[in-house]
Short mmCIF file of C-alpha atoms in Angstrom, two decimals:
data_model
loop_
_atom_site.label_atom_id
_atom_site.label_comp_id
_atom_site.label_asym_id
_atom_site.label_seq_id
_atom_site.Cartn_x
_atom_site.Cartn_y
_atom_site.Cartn_z
CA UNK A 1 6.93 0.10 232.26
CA UNK A 2 9.99 -1.52 230.71
CA UNK A 3 13.56 -0.22 230.91
CA UNK A 4 16.49 -0.87 228.54
CA UNK A 5 19.99 0.59 228.72
CA UNK A 6 22.20 1.48 225.79
CA UNK A 7 25.40 3.44 225.24
CA UNK A 8 24.76 6.90 223.75
CA UNK A 9 28.31 7.68 222.68
CA UNK A 10 28.88 7.70 218.96
CA UNK A 11 25.16 7.28 218.23
CA UNK A 12 22.94 9.97 216.75
CA UNK A 13 19.56 8.26 217.21
CA UNK A 14 17.79 5.00 218.05
CA UNK A 15 14.75 2.98 217.11
CA UNK A 16 12.87 0.88 219.67
CA UNK A 17 11.28 -2.49 218.99
CA UNK A 18 9.18 -5.01 220.94
CA UNK A 19 6.21 -7.34 220.56
CA UNK A 20 2.78 -5.88 221.36
CA UNK A 21 1.48 -7.19 224.71
CA UNK A 22 -2.07 -7.29 223.29
CA UNK A 23 -1.78 -9.03 219.90
CA UNK A 24 1.86 -10.10 219.63
CA UNK A 25 2.56 -7.95 216.55
CA UNK A 26 6.19 -6.82 216.21
CA UNK A 27 6.35 -3.06 216.77
CA UNK A 28 9.16 -0.76 215.62
CA UNK A 29 9.27 2.95 216.44
CA UNK A 30 10.35 5.77 214.20
CA UNK A 31 13.93 6.97 214.48
CA UNK A 32 14.24 9.25 217.50
CA UNK A 33 17.22 11.47 218.29
CA UNK A 34 19.29 10.96 221.43
CA UNK A 35 19.02 14.14 223.53
CA UNK A 36 22.20 15.89 224.62
CA UNK A 37 22.94 15.54 228.34
CA UNK A 38 22.86 18.41 230.79
CA UNK A 39 26.61 18.88 231.13
CA UNK A 40 26.16 21.52 233.85
CA UNK A 41 24.78 18.92 236.27
CA UNK A 42 27.09 17.96 239.15
CA UNK A 43 25.79 14.40 239.38
CA UNK A 44 25.29 11.80 236.66
CA UNK A 45 21.75 11.09 237.90
CA UNK A 46 20.83 14.76 237.37
CA UNK A 47 22.38 15.05 233.90
CA UNK A 48 19.65 13.26 231.93
CA UNK A 49 17.59 15.01 229.30
CA UNK A 50 14.56 13.25 227.85
CA UNK A 51 12.89 13.00 224.43
CA UNK A 52 9.42 11.45 224.34
CA UNK A 53 7.37 9.80 221.61
CA UNK A 54 4.84 7.11 220.87
CA UNK A 55 4.34 4.23 218.44
CA UNK A 56 1.13 2.49 217.36
CA UNK A 57 0.84 -1.26 216.88
CA UNK A 58 -0.21 -2.09 213.28
CA UNK A 59 -2.02 -5.21 214.50
CA UNK A 60 -4.42 -3.85 217.12
CA UNK A 61 -3.72 -0.08 217.03
CA UNK A 62 -2.65 0.01 220.68
CA UNK A 63 -0.56 3.10 221.44
CA UNK A 64 2.70 2.80 223.37
CA UNK A 65 4.36 5.84 224.91
CA UNK A 66 8.14 5.75 225.23
CA UNK A 67 10.99 8.04 226.23
CA UNK A 68 14.70 8.20 225.47
CA UNK A 69 16.87 9.54 228.30
CA UNK A 70 20.54 10.43 227.94
CA UNK A 71 23.03 11.57 230.60
CA UNK A 72 26.76 12.12 230.46
CA UNK A 73 27.51 8.58 231.62
CA UNK A 74 24.61 6.44 230.38
CA UNK A 75 21.35 6.31 228.43
CA UNK A 76 18.15 4.27 228.53
CA UNK A 77 14.65 3.95 227.10
CA UNK A 78 11.35 3.47 228.93
CA UNK A 79 8.34 1.85 227.23
CA UNK A 80 4.81 1.59 228.65
CA UNK A 81 3.29 -1.89 229.17
CA UNK A 82 6.44 -3.79 228.07
CA UNK A 83 8.82 -5.77 230.30
CA UNK A 84 12.54 -4.89 230.47
CA UNK A 85 13.86 -7.97 228.65
CA UNK A 86 11.36 -7.63 225.78
CA UNK A 87 12.69 -4.25 224.56
CA UNK A 88 15.23 -3.95 221.76
CA UNK A 89 17.19 -0.75 221.09
CA UNK A 90 18.75 -0.28 217.64
CA UNK A 91 21.53 2.29 217.70
CA UNK A 92 22.12 4.46 214.62
CA UNK A 93 25.77 5.40 214.52
CA UNK A 94 27.50 8.68 213.77
CA UNK A 95 30.78 7.21 212.44
CA UNK A 96 32.93 10.30 212.99
CA UNK A 97 31.69 10.85 216.52
CA UNK A 98 32.08 7.13 217.31
CA UNK A 99 35.70 7.05 216.11
CA UNK A 100 36.54 10.10 218.20
CA UNK A 101 34.92 8.64 221.30
CA UNK A 102 36.47 5.17 220.92
CA UNK A 103 40.01 6.49 220.51
CA UNK A 104 39.60 8.80 223.49
CA UNK A 105 38.31 6.00 225.70
CA UNK A 106 40.93 3.48 224.61
CA UNK A 107 43.80 5.96 225.01
CA UNK A 108 42.69 6.75 228.56
CA UNK A 109 42.33 3.08 229.49
CA UNK A 110 45.59 1.93 227.90
CA UNK A 111 47.34 4.75 229.74
CA UNK A 112 45.95 3.58 233.10
CA UNK A 113 48.44 1.94 235.43
CA UNK A 114 47.90 0.03 238.68
CA UNK A 115 44.12 -0.05 238.24
CA UNK A 116 43.64 -2.38 241.22
CA UNK A 117 45.42 0.30 243.30
CA UNK A 118 43.10 2.97 241.87
CA UNK A 119 40.09 0.79 242.67
CA UNK A 120 41.27 0.21 246.26
CA UNK A 121 41.87 3.93 246.78
CA UNK A 122 38.39 4.89 245.54
CA UNK A 123 36.76 2.19 247.67
CA UNK A 124 38.68 3.47 250.71
CA UNK A 125 37.40 6.99 249.97
CA UNK A 126 33.82 5.73 249.79
CA UNK A 127 34.19 3.99 253.14
CA UNK A 128 35.39 7.23 254.71
CA UNK A 129 32.51 9.15 253.17
CA UNK A 130 30.13 6.58 254.59
CA UNK A 131 31.31 7.57 258.09
CA UNK A 132 30.22 11.18 257.54
CA UNK A 133 27.03 12.18 259.39
CA UNK A 134 24.77 15.13 258.53
CA UNK A 135 22.08 16.58 260.78
CA UNK A 136 19.99 17.12 257.65
CA UNK A 137 18.18 13.85 256.84
CA UNK A 138 17.79 14.67 253.15
CA UNK A 139 21.51 15.33 252.77
CA UNK A 140 22.31 12.09 254.58
CA UNK A 141 20.05 10.10 252.24
CA UNK A 142 21.59 11.78 249.20
CA UNK A 143 25.09 10.93 250.44
CA UNK A 144 24.20 7.26 251.01
CA UNK A 145 22.72 6.99 247.50
CA UNK A 146 25.82 8.55 245.93
CA UNK A 147 28.16 6.24 247.84
CA UNK A 148 26.09 3.21 246.87
CA UNK A 149 26.12 4.22 243.21
CA UNK A 150 29.82 5.13 243.36
CA UNK A 151 30.82 1.64 244.48
CA UNK A 152 29.19 0.12 241.38
CA UNK A 153 30.97 2.69 239.22
CA UNK A 154 34.27 1.51 240.76
CA UNK A 155 33.33 -2.07 239.92
CA UNK A 156 32.52 -1.19 236.30
CA UNK A 157 35.74 0.78 235.94
CA UNK A 158 37.85 -2.13 237.21
CA UNK A 159 36.11 -4.72 235.02
CA UNK A 160 36.31 -2.59 231.86
CA UNK A 161 39.89 -1.40 232.33
CA UNK A 162 41.13 -4.89 233.16
CA UNK A 163 39.47 -6.62 230.22
CA UNK A 164 40.42 -3.94 227.69
CA UNK A 165 44.05 -3.83 228.80
CA UNK A 166 44.39 -7.61 228.79
CA UNK A 167 42.80 -8.02 225.35
CA UNK A 168 44.67 -5.20 223.62
CA UNK A 169 48.06 -5.90 225.23
CA UNK A 170 48.25 -9.70 225.00
CA UNK A 171 47.89 -11.60 221.74
CA UNK A 172 46.51 -14.75 223.40
CA UNK A 173 43.58 -12.87 224.93
CA UNK A 174 43.02 -10.84 221.78
CA UNK A 175 42.61 -14.09 219.83
CA UNK A 176 40.35 -15.56 222.51
CA UNK A 177 38.10 -12.50 222.39
CA UNK A 178 37.84 -12.56 218.59
CA UNK A 179 37.01 -16.29 218.57
CA UNK A 180 34.43 -16.24 221.38
CA UNK A 181 32.73 -12.82 221.59
CA UNK A 182 29.31 -12.96 219.89
CA UNK A 183 29.65 -9.47 218.41
CA UNK A 184 32.65 -10.63 216.34
CA UNK A 185 32.62 -14.40 215.92
CA UNK A 186 29.37 -14.50 213.93
CA UNK A 187 30.35 -11.85 211.38
CA UNK A 188 30.40 -13.14 207.80
CA UNK A 189 32.46 -11.98 204.85
CA UNK A 190 33.84 -13.22 201.55
CA UNK A 191 37.28 -14.85 201.54
CA UNK A 192 38.45 -12.12 199.15
CA UNK A 193 37.81 -9.57 201.94
CA UNK A 194 40.04 -11.31 204.48
CA UNK A 195 42.98 -8.89 204.27
CA UNK A 196 40.75 -5.84 204.53
CA UNK A 197 39.06 -7.40 207.56
CA UNK A 198 42.40 -8.21 209.17
CA UNK A 199 43.53 -4.61 208.74
CA UNK A 200 40.40 -3.41 210.56
CA UNK A 201 40.25 -6.15 213.20
CA UNK A 202 41.88 -4.18 216.01
CA UNK A 203 39.49 -1.27 215.45
CA UNK A 204 36.53 -3.65 215.48
CA UNK A 205 37.70 -5.18 218.77
CA UNK A 206 38.14 -1.72 220.32
CA UNK A 207 34.59 -0.73 219.37
CA UNK A 208 33.13 -3.92 220.82
CA UNK A 209 35.12 -3.63 224.06
CA UNK A 210 34.04 -0.04 224.68
CA UNK A 211 30.38 -0.79 223.84
CA UNK A 212 30.03 -3.44 226.56
CA UNK A 213 27.86 -2.50 229.56
CA UNK A 214 30.14 -3.69 232.34
CA UNK A 215 27.53 -3.96 235.08
CA UNK A 216 25.76 -6.62 233.00
CA UNK A 217 27.58 -9.23 235.06
CA UNK A 218 26.26 -12.39 233.34
CA UNK A 219 27.70 -11.19 230.02
CA UNK A 220 30.92 -9.91 231.59
CA UNK A 221 31.33 -13.20 233.45
CA UNK A 222 31.11 -15.09 230.16
CA UNK A 223 33.71 -12.84 228.53
CA UNK A 224 36.16 -13.14 231.42
CA UNK A 225 35.83 -16.91 231.38
CA UNK A 226 36.12 -17.32 227.61
CA UNK A 227 38.72 -14.62 226.99
CA UNK A 228 40.89 -14.50 230.11
CA UNK A 229 40.22 -18.11 231.17
CA UNK A 230 39.34 -17.34 234.79
CA UNK A 231 36.24 -18.31 236.77
CA UNK A 232 34.13 -15.45 238.06
CA UNK A 233 33.01 -15.44 241.72
CA UNK A 234 29.28 -15.87 242.36
CA UNK A 235 27.36 -12.87 241.01
CA UNK A 236 23.89 -13.24 242.58
CA UNK A 237 24.47 -10.82 245.48
CA UNK A 238 26.04 -8.19 243.24
CA UNK A 239 23.19 -8.49 240.73
CA UNK A 240 20.78 -7.59 243.55
CA UNK A 241 22.99 -4.63 244.49
CA UNK A 242 23.13 -3.45 240.85
CA UNK A 243 19.34 -3.70 240.55
CA UNK A 244 18.96 -1.59 243.70
CA UNK A 245 21.35 0.99 242.31
CA UNK A 246 19.37 1.05 239.05
CA UNK A 247 16.14 1.71 240.96
CA UNK A 248 17.72 4.49 243.02
CA UNK A 249 19.12 6.28 239.99
CA UNK A 250 16.28 5.80 237.50
CA UNK A 251 13.20 5.45 239.71
CA UNK A 252 13.87 8.38 242.07
CA UNK A 253 14.99 6.22 244.98
CA UNK A 254 12.07 3.78 244.74
CA UNK A 255 11.83 0.16 243.64
CA UNK A 256 9.61 -1.13 240.84
CA UNK A 257 6.67 -1.40 243.26
CA UNK A 258 6.99 2.29 244.15
CA UNK A 259 8.40 1.67 247.65
CA UNK A 260 11.18 3.94 248.94
CA UNK A 261 14.58 2.25 249.16
CA UNK A 262 15.94 2.76 252.67
CA UNK A 263 19.72 2.90 253.02
CA UNK A 264 21.65 2.82 256.28
CA UNK A 265 25.36 3.24 256.88
CA UNK A 266 25.57 -0.43 257.82
CA UNK A 267 23.85 -1.54 254.62
CA UNK A 268 26.06 0.69 252.45
CA UNK A 269 29.23 -0.50 254.20
CA UNK A 270 28.20 -4.13 253.67
CA UNK A 271 27.58 -3.42 249.98
CA UNK A 272 31.01 -1.79 249.60
CA UNK A 273 32.60 -4.80 251.32
CA UNK A 274 30.94 -7.21 248.87
CA UNK A 275 32.11 -5.18 245.85
CA UNK A 276 35.64 -5.03 247.27
CA UNK A 277 35.77 -8.78 247.94
CA UNK A 278 34.42 -9.51 244.46
CA UNK A 279 37.07 -7.41 242.71
CA UNK A 280 39.90 -8.69 244.91
CA UNK A 281 38.87 -12.27 244.11
CA UNK A 282 39.03 -11.58 240.36
CA UNK A 283 42.33 -9.75 240.69
CA UNK A 284 43.85 -12.63 242.66
CA UNK A 285 42.79 -15.07 239.95
CA UNK A 286 44.35 -12.87 237.26
CA UNK A 287 47.56 -12.43 239.24
CA UNK A 288 47.93 -16.14 239.99
CA UNK A 289 47.28 -17.48 236.50
#
């Protein structure tokens, strides 16, 4: 079963596309609505609601079941028989809702100060939580999973806040982003439209910055290098950590082979340490430019 993330905010529905694993025919689903999250849930992993459907290949009539899951912090699709990297998700935008969401996100991020301090404080809190011991084994496992997931959330928050603030506050980085980011640089328009496009450029950049999935480290690495002109640290260890977090959240604590993911305090502490070192390395590079 294949998995593909997308951002639900500002979108009213999606279509899913892939190539049939039997005959190679390109398959596109009907438009399917994005379900509203369960906003009463205390944890992001418990907030997902699901809408299910199926699509039939026109070439060989094979039927593919799929589901669209949306929580209050993320969304994803699952498709039978198809690998993760072979799934495409086409988002159908609700313009009014998107504008409202983008402005809210940008205002909050631009208003953030000392985000490396905020990151360090949250990481310190997670370390202290990792020292807590419960007699109840189930509670202990739940705590370790939440700490593990929380450290990646801290990483995403730092990477997104830093990039967005740098791009929107400094003309040099704004220009770099416009010239190098694939979502903008390949857009085509008539020369007569240039002034209209210039008027809307800042809004376009805001939309693209908010739409980035910041735990997709290969893409974020490329943007940091091309926009901010700094070299990322090695990402291989963190990619493994992010994959483990994905399995815990979306596969009920099991890996793709169905095996339970065992977490210990030592393993969680080591993961937090790696995230902390990674962010501090980036922050040092930014500070010393």
